[in-house]
Structures are given as structure tokens and as C-alpha cells.
Amino acid sequence: MTTVPREDLARRIAGEITLSDDPGATLRKWRTDFDVSQTALAEQLDVSSSVISDYESGRRESPGIGVVRRMVEALLDIDESRGGGRIRQYARVISAGFESDIVQDLREYPTSIPLETLYDAMDATELVRGDQDRISGHTVINSIEAITRLSSEEFYRLYGQSTSRALVFTGVTRGESPLVAMRVVNPTPNAVVLHGLTEDDLWEHAPSLATIDGFSLAISNRDLDEMLEDLRRLP
């Protein structure tokens, strides 16, 4: 595995933890994102699991940069020992030119999967069935950050390596902005999933626009962190 994505990611994580108003909570976020238990991280660092717990809960004074660096390196070492999946995932986001507050997950699958597999992972309800029933990847996007900060050219890069994918928009209240954005993006993705709302909340014209443009439309209101964790296990 090349060192550049790892080093870049290490700097980003360490900086986020160090500058956070709640370093323990930020450390916990990254540890769980890498699917590493407190016990596994403690063993990698050769400390007791209570040390990790104390840092994350705030019972122990916030770690200095040296301790943060060791913890970050330990997380990355564990990931590399498992095949480096998380490092590659973040490398794709970084190489696409996006900050992690815009793109929350970007995955390419080794083979295409049925849309239902994605829906199951998200506990999503399909409202419109589009022209394609399989996908080869997904991108999870913070809808407000993407729509307010990305140009139309940058929006295309959300597709990653293929438009045969699902675009998942989080932080949605009605779904109007993502669906209008899809009108100016060509080609369209195979599916759009709006996260954070119920069918009663959905913009009334959203299903019609999805039907016109030929992509599947679904909604989900599942806990975001749990949903992301299951999406990262696909396929």
C-alpha cells in the first residue's frame, strides 16, 4: 500500500482530533468508523482498554499531539493488517477532491449488486423503480454541503468510477434540492436515496422527477452512523 494516502489521512485524523472541542468524542468517532474496538486499539498501543475508554469519555485529560499521533497510527496499522479497506476508501474520497464533510462514504464494489441489497443495509423504502435494478457502487453525500459548495463540474465527480451507482443524500428535509440537482446532471445515477425524512415529509414532485429521469428513488430514516457502518460492509 502506498504511503501517500495513509500519511494524508493520518494528518487529517490527527488534526481533527487535536482541534476538536471534544477530542475524546472525535477519537471515538474515528475508532468506530474504522470498526476497531477499544480492546483492539488498546492491544495495538500496549495499554489497558480503560485508558482508551477514559480518553473517549473525557475522564482523562485530553491527549496531547504525541498520544493522538500514536493512536492514529495504531488505527491505520490495524486497518492495514485487515487489508487496508478504510485507507483505500478515504483515499478515493481525497483523490476525488472532496472533504469528508461533503462525501461521507464513496465505494466501488468488486461486482454489481441488486438495489435491494443496498436498501436492506439502509432500511430504505423504494418509492420509484427506475430503469436499472443493479448498482456498482455508492456515494453518501451531505446534501447541504454538496449543493452549497460544489460546482456542476465537481458534482459529476460524486459518481466515482461509474454512474451505475446510488447517490445517497443525507441531512434531507424535503428532497427538493437533490432532485432538482439531478435534473442538471447528465447522465443520472441508477438510484437516489434521500436520508433523514419520511414519506410524508417528501417533496410532492420528487417521485415524478425520478420517473421522468429514469432513476430509482428511495427514502431512509435510519440512524446515520449505523447506516454508514453497514454500507461500508457492502457487498
PDB file of C-alpha atoms in Angstrom:
ATOM      1  CA  MET A   1       0.000   0.000   0.000  1.00  0.00           C
ATOM      2  CA  THR A   2       1.377   3.411  -0.949  1.00  0.00           C
ATOM      3  CA  THR A   3       2.269   5.709   1.920  1.00  0.00           C
ATOM      4  CA  VAL A   4       0.781   8.930   0.500  1.00  0.00           C
ATOM      5  CA  PRO A   5      -2.929   8.150   1.156  1.00  0.00           C
ATOM      6  CA  ARG A   6      -2.048   6.840   4.609  1.00  0.00           C
ATOM      7  CA  GLU A   7       0.061   9.873   5.515  1.00  0.00           C
ATOM      8  CA  ASP A   8      -2.557  12.286   4.213  1.00  0.00           C
ATOM      9  CA  LEU A   9      -5.312  10.505   6.102  1.00  0.00           C
ATOM     10  CA  ALA A  10      -3.190  10.362   9.286  1.00  0.00           C
ATOM     11  CA  ARG A  11      -2.692  14.125   9.180  1.00  0.00           C
ATOM     12  CA  ARG A  12      -6.386  14.743   8.629  1.00  0.00           C
ATOM     13  CA  ILE A  13      -7.485  12.498  11.505  1.00  0.00           C
ATOM     14  CA  ALA A  14      -4.842  13.784  13.924  1.00  0.00           C
ATOM     15  CA  GLY A  15      -5.690  17.379  13.079  1.00  0.00           C
ATOM     16  CA  GLU A  16      -9.409  16.811  13.551  1.00  0.00           C
ATOM     17  CA  ILE A  17      -8.910  15.160  16.951  1.00  0.00           C
ATOM     18  CA  THR A  18      -6.420  17.760  18.179  1.00  0.00           C
ATOM     19  CA  LEU A  19      -8.546  20.743  17.135  1.00  0.00           C
ATOM     20  CA  SER A  20     -11.855  19.269  18.284  1.00  0.00           C
ATOM     21  CA  ASP A  21     -13.809  20.831  21.147  1.00  0.00           C
ATOM     22  CA  ASP A  22     -14.318  17.253  22.349  1.00  0.00           C
ATOM     23  CA  PRO A  23     -11.199  15.254  21.367  1.00  0.00           C
ATOM     24  CA  GLY A  24     -12.451  12.107  23.094  1.00  0.00           C
ATOM     25  CA  ALA A  25     -15.674  12.061  21.108  1.00  0.00           C
ATOM     26  CA  THR A  26     -13.763  12.695  17.875  1.00  0.00           C
ATOM     27  CA  LEU A  27     -11.356   9.869  18.678  1.00  0.00           C
ATOM     28  CA  ARG A  28     -14.330   7.582  19.325  1.00  0.00           C
ATOM     29  CA  LYS A  29     -15.871   8.599  16.001  1.00  0.00           C
ATOM     30  CA  TRP A  30     -12.747   7.624  14.066  1.00  0.00           C
ATOM     31  CA  ARG A  31     -12.215   4.419  16.043  1.00  0.00           C
ATOM     32  CA  THR A  32     -15.755   3.231  15.356  1.00  0.00           C
ATOM     33  CA  ASP A  33     -15.507   4.373  11.737  1.00  0.00           C
ATOM     34  CA  PHE A  34     -12.504   2.070  11.350  1.00  0.00           C
ATOM     35  CA  ASP A  35     -14.527  -0.680  13.088  1.00  0.00           C
ATOM     36  CA  VAL A  36     -11.848  -1.072  15.781  1.00  0.00           C
ATOM     37  CA  SER A  37     -12.872  -1.975  19.331  1.00  0.00           C
ATOM     38  CA  GLN A  38     -11.413  -0.242  22.371  1.00  0.00           C
ATOM     39  CA  THR A  39      -9.771  -3.536  23.284  1.00  0.00           C
ATOM     40  CA  ALA A  40      -8.143  -3.944  19.866  1.00  0.00           C
ATOM     41  CA  LEU A  41      -6.833  -0.378  19.879  1.00  0.00           C
ATOM     42  CA  ALA A  42      -5.519  -0.785  23.428  1.00  0.00           C
ATOM     43  CA  GLU A  43      -3.713  -4.002  22.480  1.00  0.00           C
ATOM     44  CA  GLN A  44      -2.120  -2.288  19.480  1.00  0.00           C
ATOM     45  CA  LEU A  45      -0.902   0.501  21.758  1.00  0.00           C
ATOM     46  CA  ASP A  46       0.071  -1.901  24.553  1.00  0.00           C
ATOM     47  CA  VAL A  47      -2.132  -0.135  27.114  1.00  0.00           C
ATOM     48  CA  SER A  48      -5.224  -1.197  29.031  1.00  0.00           C
ATOM     49  CA  SER A  49      -8.625  -0.720  27.396  1.00  0.00           C
ATOM     50  CA  SER A  50      -9.588   1.545  30.311  1.00  0.00           C
ATOM     51  CA  VAL A  51      -7.062   4.102  29.030  1.00  0.00           C
ATOM     52  CA  ILE A  52      -8.891   4.331  25.700  1.00  0.00           C
ATOM     53  CA  SER A  53     -12.235   4.458  27.482  1.00  0.00           C
ATOM     54  CA  ASP A  54     -11.037   7.255  29.776  1.00  0.00           C
ATOM     55  CA  TYR A  55      -9.804   9.365  26.857  1.00  0.00           C
ATOM     56  CA  GLU A  56     -13.012   8.899  24.896  1.00  0.00           C
ATOM     57  CA  SER A  57     -15.274   9.658  27.846  1.00  0.00           C
ATOM     58  CA  GLY A  58     -13.303  12.694  28.952  1.00  0.00           C
ATOM     59  CA  ARG A  59     -12.365  11.171  32.301  1.00  0.00           C
ATOM     60  CA  ARG A  60      -8.708  11.534  31.336  1.00  0.00           C
ATOM     61  CA  GLU A  61      -7.156  14.838  30.279  1.00  0.00           C
ATOM     62  CA  SER A  62      -7.300  15.391  26.531  1.00  0.00           C
ATOM     63  CA  PRO A  63      -4.414  13.593  24.804  1.00  0.00           C
ATOM     64  CA  GLY A  64      -1.506  15.643  23.504  1.00  0.00           C
ATOM     65  CA  ILE A  65      -0.416  15.555  19.890  1.00  0.00           C
ATOM     66  CA  GLY A  66       2.084  12.772  20.587  1.00  0.00           C
ATOM     67  CA  VAL A  67      -0.571  10.491  22.049  1.00  0.00           C
ATOM     68  CA  VAL A  68      -3.003  11.375  19.267  1.00  0.00           C
ATOM     69  CA  ARG A  69      -0.377  10.525  16.663  1.00  0.00           C
ATOM     70  CA  ARG A  70       0.228   7.124  18.271  1.00  0.00           C
ATOM     71  CA  MET A  71      -3.498   6.382  18.371  1.00  0.00           C
ATOM     72  CA  VAL A  72      -3.978   7.368  14.738  1.00  0.00           C
ATOM     73  CA  GLU A  73      -1.019   5.273  13.619  1.00  0.00           C
ATOM     74  CA  ALA A  74      -2.409   2.341  15.594  1.00  0.00           C
ATOM     75  CA  LEU A  75      -5.795   2.647  13.853  1.00  0.00           C
ATOM     76  CA  LEU A  76      -4.106   2.727  10.454  1.00  0.00           C
ATOM     77  CA  ASP A  77      -1.837  -0.210  11.337  1.00  0.00           C
ATOM     78  CA  ILE A  78      -4.885  -2.262  12.321  1.00  0.00           C
ATOM     79  CA  ASP A  79      -6.636  -1.337   9.082  1.00  0.00           C
ATOM     80  CA  GLU A  80      -3.600  -2.301   7.013  1.00  0.00           C
ATOM     81  CA  SER A  81      -3.413  -5.643   8.815  1.00  0.00           C
ATOM     82  CA  ARG A  82      -7.011  -6.230   7.680  1.00  0.00           C
ATOM     83  CA  GLY A  83      -6.267  -5.371   4.070  1.00  0.00           C
ATOM     84  CA  GLY A  84      -6.399  -1.573   4.168  1.00  0.00           C
ATOM     85  CA  GLY A  85     -10.037  -1.175   3.187  1.00  0.00           C
ATOM     86  CA  ARG A  86     -10.680   2.006   5.170  1.00  0.00           C
ATOM     87  CA  ILE A  87      -7.480   3.679   3.964  1.00  0.00           C
ATOM     88  CA  ARG A  88      -8.397   2.936   0.335  1.00  0.00           C
ATOM     89  CA  GLN A  89     -11.916   4.237   0.923  1.00  0.00           C
ATOM     90  CA  TYR A  90     -10.694   7.594   2.222  1.00  0.00           C
ATOM     91  CA  ALA A  91      -8.015   7.742  -0.463  1.00  0.00           C
ATOM     92  CA  ARG A  92     -10.778   7.607  -3.088  1.00  0.00           C
ATOM     93  CA  VAL A  93     -12.592  10.498  -1.452  1.00  0.00           C
ATOM     94  CA  ILE A  94      -9.394  12.523  -1.109  1.00  0.00           C
ATOM     95  CA  SER A  95      -8.263  11.780  -4.681  1.00  0.00           C
ATOM     96  CA  ALA A  96     -11.689  12.873  -5.946  1.00  0.00           C
ATOM     97  CA  GLY A  97     -11.018  16.237  -4.332  1.00  0.00           C
ATOM     98  CA  PHE A  98     -13.721  16.156  -1.667  1.00  0.00           C
ATOM     99  CA  GLU A  99     -13.608  16.920   2.022  1.00  0.00           C
ATOM    100  CA  SER A 100     -15.051  14.299   4.370  1.00  0.00           C
ATOM    101  CA  ASP A 101     -17.794  16.699   5.468  1.00  0.00           C
ATOM    102  CA  ILE A 102     -19.135  16.629   1.896  1.00  0.00           C
ATOM    103  CA  VAL A 103     -18.605  12.981   0.946  1.00  0.00           C
ATOM    104  CA  GLN A 104     -19.239  10.685   3.894  1.00  0.00           C
ATOM    105  CA  ASP A 105     -18.573   7.448   2.005  1.00  0.00           C
ATOM    106  CA  LEU A 106     -17.544   6.533  -1.540  1.00  0.00           C
ATOM    107  CA  ARG A 107     -17.369   2.882  -2.531  1.00  0.00           C
ATOM    108  CA  GLU A 108     -16.789   0.855  -5.684  1.00  0.00           C
ATOM    109  CA  TYR A 109     -17.978  -2.742  -5.494  1.00  0.00           C
ATOM    110  CA  PRO A 110     -15.987  -5.643  -6.980  1.00  0.00           C
ATOM    111  CA  THR A 111     -19.204  -6.793  -8.705  1.00  0.00           C
ATOM    112  CA  SER A 112     -22.586  -5.187  -9.232  1.00  0.00           C
ATOM    113  CA  ILE A 113     -25.244  -5.882  -6.615  1.00  0.00           C
ATOM    114  CA  PRO A 114     -29.055  -5.691  -6.618  1.00  0.00           C
ATOM    115  CA  LEU A 115     -30.506  -2.407  -5.424  1.00  0.00           C
ATOM    116  CA  GLU A 116     -32.383  -4.379  -2.774  1.00  0.00           C
ATOM    117  CA  THR A 117     -29.071  -5.215  -1.097  1.00  0.00           C
ATOM    118  CA  LEU A 118     -28.362  -1.511  -0.667  1.00  0.00           C
ATOM    119  CA  TYR A 119     -31.905  -0.878   0.530  1.00  0.00           C
ATOM    120  CA  ASP A 120     -31.591  -3.615   3.150  1.00  0.00           C
ATOM    121  CA  ALA A 121     -28.382  -2.060   4.507  1.00  0.00           C
ATOM    122  CA  MET A 122     -30.107   1.320   4.759  1.00  0.00           C
ATOM    123  CA  ASP A 123     -33.546   0.114   5.838  1.00  0.00           C
ATOM    124  CA  ALA A 124     -34.747   2.114   2.838  1.00  0.00           C
ATOM    125  CA  THR A 125     -38.178   2.179   1.221  1.00  0.00           C
ATOM    126  CA  GLU A 126     -38.289   2.407  -2.569  1.00  0.00           C
ATOM    127  CA  LEU A 127     -40.883   4.820  -3.947  1.00  0.00           C
ATOM    128  CA  VAL A 128     -39.969   4.717  -7.645  1.00  0.00           C
ATOM    129  CA  ARG A 129     -38.311   1.885  -9.583  1.00  0.00           C
ATOM    130  CA  GLY A 130     -36.020   3.203 -12.277  1.00  0.00           C
ATOM    131  CA  ASP A 131     -34.626   1.722 -15.465  1.00  0.00           C
ATOM    132  CA  GLN A 132     -31.788  -0.188 -13.731  1.00  0.00           C
ATOM    133  CA  ASP A 133     -32.060  -2.569 -10.783  1.00  0.00           C
ATOM    134  CA  ARG A 134     -28.352  -3.090 -10.020  1.00  0.00           C
ATOM    135  CA  ILE A 135     -25.530  -0.800  -8.912  1.00  0.00           C
ATOM    136  CA  SER A 136     -21.734  -0.974  -8.913  1.00  0.00           C
ATOM    137  CA  GLY A 137     -21.059   1.475  -6.080  1.00  0.00           C
ATOM    138  CA  HIS A 138     -22.468   4.200  -3.869  1.00  0.00           C
ATOM    139  CA  THR A 139     -21.623   7.717  -2.743  1.00  0.00           C
ATOM    140  CA  VAL A 140     -23.010   9.141   0.512  1.00  0.00           C
ATOM    141  CA  ILE A 141     -23.254  12.909   0.325  1.00  0.00           C
ATOM    142  CA  ASN A 142     -24.084  15.618   2.843  1.00  0.00           C
ATOM    143  CA  SER A 143     -26.817  17.271   0.791  1.00  0.00           C
ATOM    144  CA  ILE A 144     -26.487  20.816   2.147  1.00  0.00           C
ATOM    145  CA  GLU A 145     -22.687  20.897   1.916  1.00  0.00           C
ATOM    146  CA  ALA A 146     -22.675  19.427  -1.595  1.00  0.00           C
ATOM    147  CA  ILE A 147     -25.356  21.674  -3.011  1.00  0.00           C
ATOM    148  CA  THR A 148     -23.975  24.864  -1.475  1.00  0.00           C
ATOM    149  CA  ARG A 149     -20.276  24.209  -2.119  1.00  0.00           C
ATOM    150  CA  LEU A 150     -19.915  22.114  -5.279  1.00  0.00           C
ATOM    151  CA  SER A 151     -19.933  23.401  -8.832  1.00  0.00           C
ATOM    152  CA  SER A 152     -21.744  21.447 -11.538  1.00  0.00           C
ATOM    153  CA  GLU A 153     -18.416  20.021 -12.746  1.00  0.00           C
ATOM    154  CA  GLU A 154     -17.478  18.936  -9.216  1.00  0.00           C
ATOM    155  CA  PHE A 155     -20.893  17.335  -8.828  1.00  0.00           C
ATOM    156  CA  TYR A 156     -20.025  14.888 -11.615  1.00  0.00           C
ATOM    157  CA  ARG A 157     -17.093  13.586  -9.581  1.00  0.00           C
ATOM    158  CA  LEU A 158     -19.550  12.269  -6.981  1.00  0.00           C
ATOM    159  CA  TYR A 159     -20.043   9.364  -9.369  1.00  0.00           C
ATOM    160  CA  GLY A 160     -16.585   7.991  -8.625  1.00  0.00           C
ATOM    161  CA  GLN A 161     -15.657   5.439 -11.259  1.00  0.00           C
ATOM    162  CA  SER A 162     -19.149   4.719 -12.570  1.00  0.00           C
ATOM    163  CA  THR A 163     -22.602   6.273 -12.905  1.00  0.00           C
ATOM    164  CA  SER A 164     -24.010   2.788 -12.234  1.00  0.00           C
ATOM    165  CA  ARG A 165     -24.359   3.653  -8.579  1.00  0.00           C
ATOM    166  CA  ALA A 166     -26.592   5.044  -5.871  1.00  0.00           C
ATOM    167  CA  LEU A 167     -26.213   8.606  -4.678  1.00  0.00           C
ATOM    168  CA  VAL A 168     -27.300   8.815  -1.035  1.00  0.00           C
ATOM    169  CA  PHE A 169     -28.098  12.325   0.197  1.00  0.00           C
ATOM    170  CA  THR A 170     -28.055  12.831   3.966  1.00  0.00           C
ATOM    171  CA  GLY A 171     -29.474  15.685   6.011  1.00  0.00           C
ATOM    172  CA  VAL A 172     -32.508  15.913   3.740  1.00  0.00           C
ATOM    173  CA  THR A 173     -35.681  17.650   4.928  1.00  0.00           C
ATOM    174  CA  ARG A 174     -37.854  17.552   1.787  1.00  0.00           C
ATOM    175  CA  GLY A 175     -35.674  16.303  -1.062  1.00  0.00           C
ATOM    176  CA  GLU A 176     -36.304  19.235  -3.361  1.00  0.00           C
ATOM    177  CA  SER A 177     -32.697  20.375  -3.757  1.00  0.00           C
ATOM    178  CA  PRO A 178     -31.176  16.933  -4.555  1.00  0.00           C
ATOM    179  CA  LEU A 179     -33.931  16.122  -7.050  1.00  0.00           C
ATOM    180  CA  VAL A 180     -33.584  19.489  -8.785  1.00  0.00           C
ATOM    181  CA  ALA A 181     -29.807  18.985  -8.885  1.00  0.00           C
ATOM    182  CA  MET A 182     -30.341  15.646 -10.629  1.00  0.00           C
ATOM    183  CA  ARG A 183     -32.179  17.474 -13.402  1.00  0.00           C
ATOM    184  CA  VAL A 184     -28.979  19.238 -14.490  1.00  0.00           C
ATOM    185  CA  VAL A 185     -26.670  16.239 -14.076  1.00  0.00           C
ATOM    186  CA  ASN A 186     -26.335  14.021 -17.131  1.00  0.00           C
ATOM    187  CA  PRO A 187     -26.108  11.076 -17.058  1.00  0.00           C
ATOM    188  CA  THR A 188     -28.139  10.383 -13.939  1.00  0.00           C
ATOM    189  CA  PRO A 189     -27.258   7.684 -11.371  1.00  0.00           C
ATOM    190  CA  ASN A 190     -29.127   4.384 -11.214  1.00  0.00           C
ATOM    191  CA  ALA A 191     -30.658   5.336  -7.874  1.00  0.00           C
ATOM    192  CA  VAL A 192     -31.055   8.227  -5.450  1.00  0.00           C
ATOM    193  CA  VAL A 193     -31.723   7.631  -1.760  1.00  0.00           C
ATOM    194  CA  LEU A 194     -32.848  10.511   0.448  1.00  0.00           C
ATOM    195  CA  HIS A 195     -31.883  10.059   4.089  1.00  0.00           C
ATOM    196  CA  GLY A 196     -33.399  11.779   7.097  1.00  0.00           C
ATOM    197  CA  LEU A 197     -37.054  12.104   6.152  1.00  0.00           C
ATOM    198  CA  THR A 198     -40.293  10.149   5.986  1.00  0.00           C
ATOM    199  CA  GLU A 199     -42.588   9.721   3.018  1.00  0.00           C
ATOM    200  CA  ASP A 200     -44.921  12.348   4.483  1.00  0.00           C
ATOM    201  CA  ASP A 201     -42.029  14.847   4.522  1.00  0.00           C
ATOM    202  CA  LEU A 202     -41.022  14.191   0.906  1.00  0.00           C
ATOM    203  CA  TRP A 203     -41.393  16.956  -1.679  1.00  0.00           C
ATOM    204  CA  GLU A 204     -44.517  16.111  -3.654  1.00  0.00           C
ATOM    205  CA  HIS A 205     -42.820  16.399  -7.061  1.00  0.00           C
ATOM    206  CA  ALA A 206     -39.835  14.164  -6.186  1.00  0.00           C
ATOM    207  CA  PRO A 207     -41.340  10.856  -7.425  1.00  0.00           C
ATOM    208  CA  SER A 208     -42.411  12.458 -10.713  1.00  0.00           C
ATOM    209  CA  LEU A 209     -38.935  13.848 -11.380  1.00  0.00           C
ATOM    210  CA  ALA A 210     -37.336  10.484 -10.623  1.00  0.00           C
ATOM    211  CA  THR A 211     -39.746   8.793 -13.025  1.00  0.00           C
ATOM    212  CA  ILE A 212     -39.012  11.311 -15.779  1.00  0.00           C
ATOM    213  CA  ASP A 213     -35.245  10.887 -15.386  1.00  0.00           C
ATOM    214  CA  GLY A 214     -35.430   7.099 -15.057  1.00  0.00           C
ATOM    215  CA  PHE A 215     -33.670   6.523 -11.735  1.00  0.00           C
ATOM    216  CA  SER A 216     -34.933   4.683  -8.686  1.00  0.00           C
ATOM    217  CA  LEU A 217     -35.918   6.801  -5.700  1.00  0.00           C
ATOM    218  CA  ALA A 218     -35.939   5.612  -2.099  1.00  0.00           C
ATOM    219  CA  ILE A 219     -36.038   7.135   1.373  1.00  0.00           C
ATOM    220  CA  SER A 220     -34.475   6.116   4.674  1.00  0.00           C
ATOM    221  CA  ASN A 221     -34.669   7.441   8.199  1.00  0.00           C
ATOM    222  CA  ARG A 222     -32.220   5.022   9.826  1.00  0.00           C
ATOM    223  CA  ASP A 223     -29.589   6.170  12.338  1.00  0.00           C
ATOM    224  CA  LEU A 224     -26.844   7.690  10.176  1.00  0.00           C
ATOM    225  CA  ASP A 225     -23.810   6.182  11.907  1.00  0.00           C
ATOM    226  CA  GLU A 226     -25.316   2.693  11.953  1.00  0.00           C
ATOM    227  CA  MET A 227     -26.322   3.018   8.320  1.00  0.00           C
ATOM    228  CA  LEU A 228     -22.837   4.104   7.262  1.00  0.00           C
ATOM    229  CA  GLU A 229     -21.321   1.190   9.155  1.00  0.00           C
ATOM    230  CA  ASP A 230     -23.493  -1.308   7.268  1.00  0.00           C
ATOM    231  CA  LEU A 231     -22.926   0.396   3.917  1.00  0.00           C
ATOM    232  CA  ARG A 232     -19.185   0.046   4.385  1.00  0.00           C
ATOM    233  CA  ARG A 233     -19.630  -3.704   4.640  1.00  0.00           C
ATOM    234  CA  LEU A 234     -21.123  -3.918   1.139  1.00  0.00           C
ATOM    235  CA  PRO A 235     -21.007  -6.045  -0.834  1.00  0.00           C
TER     236      PRO A 235
END
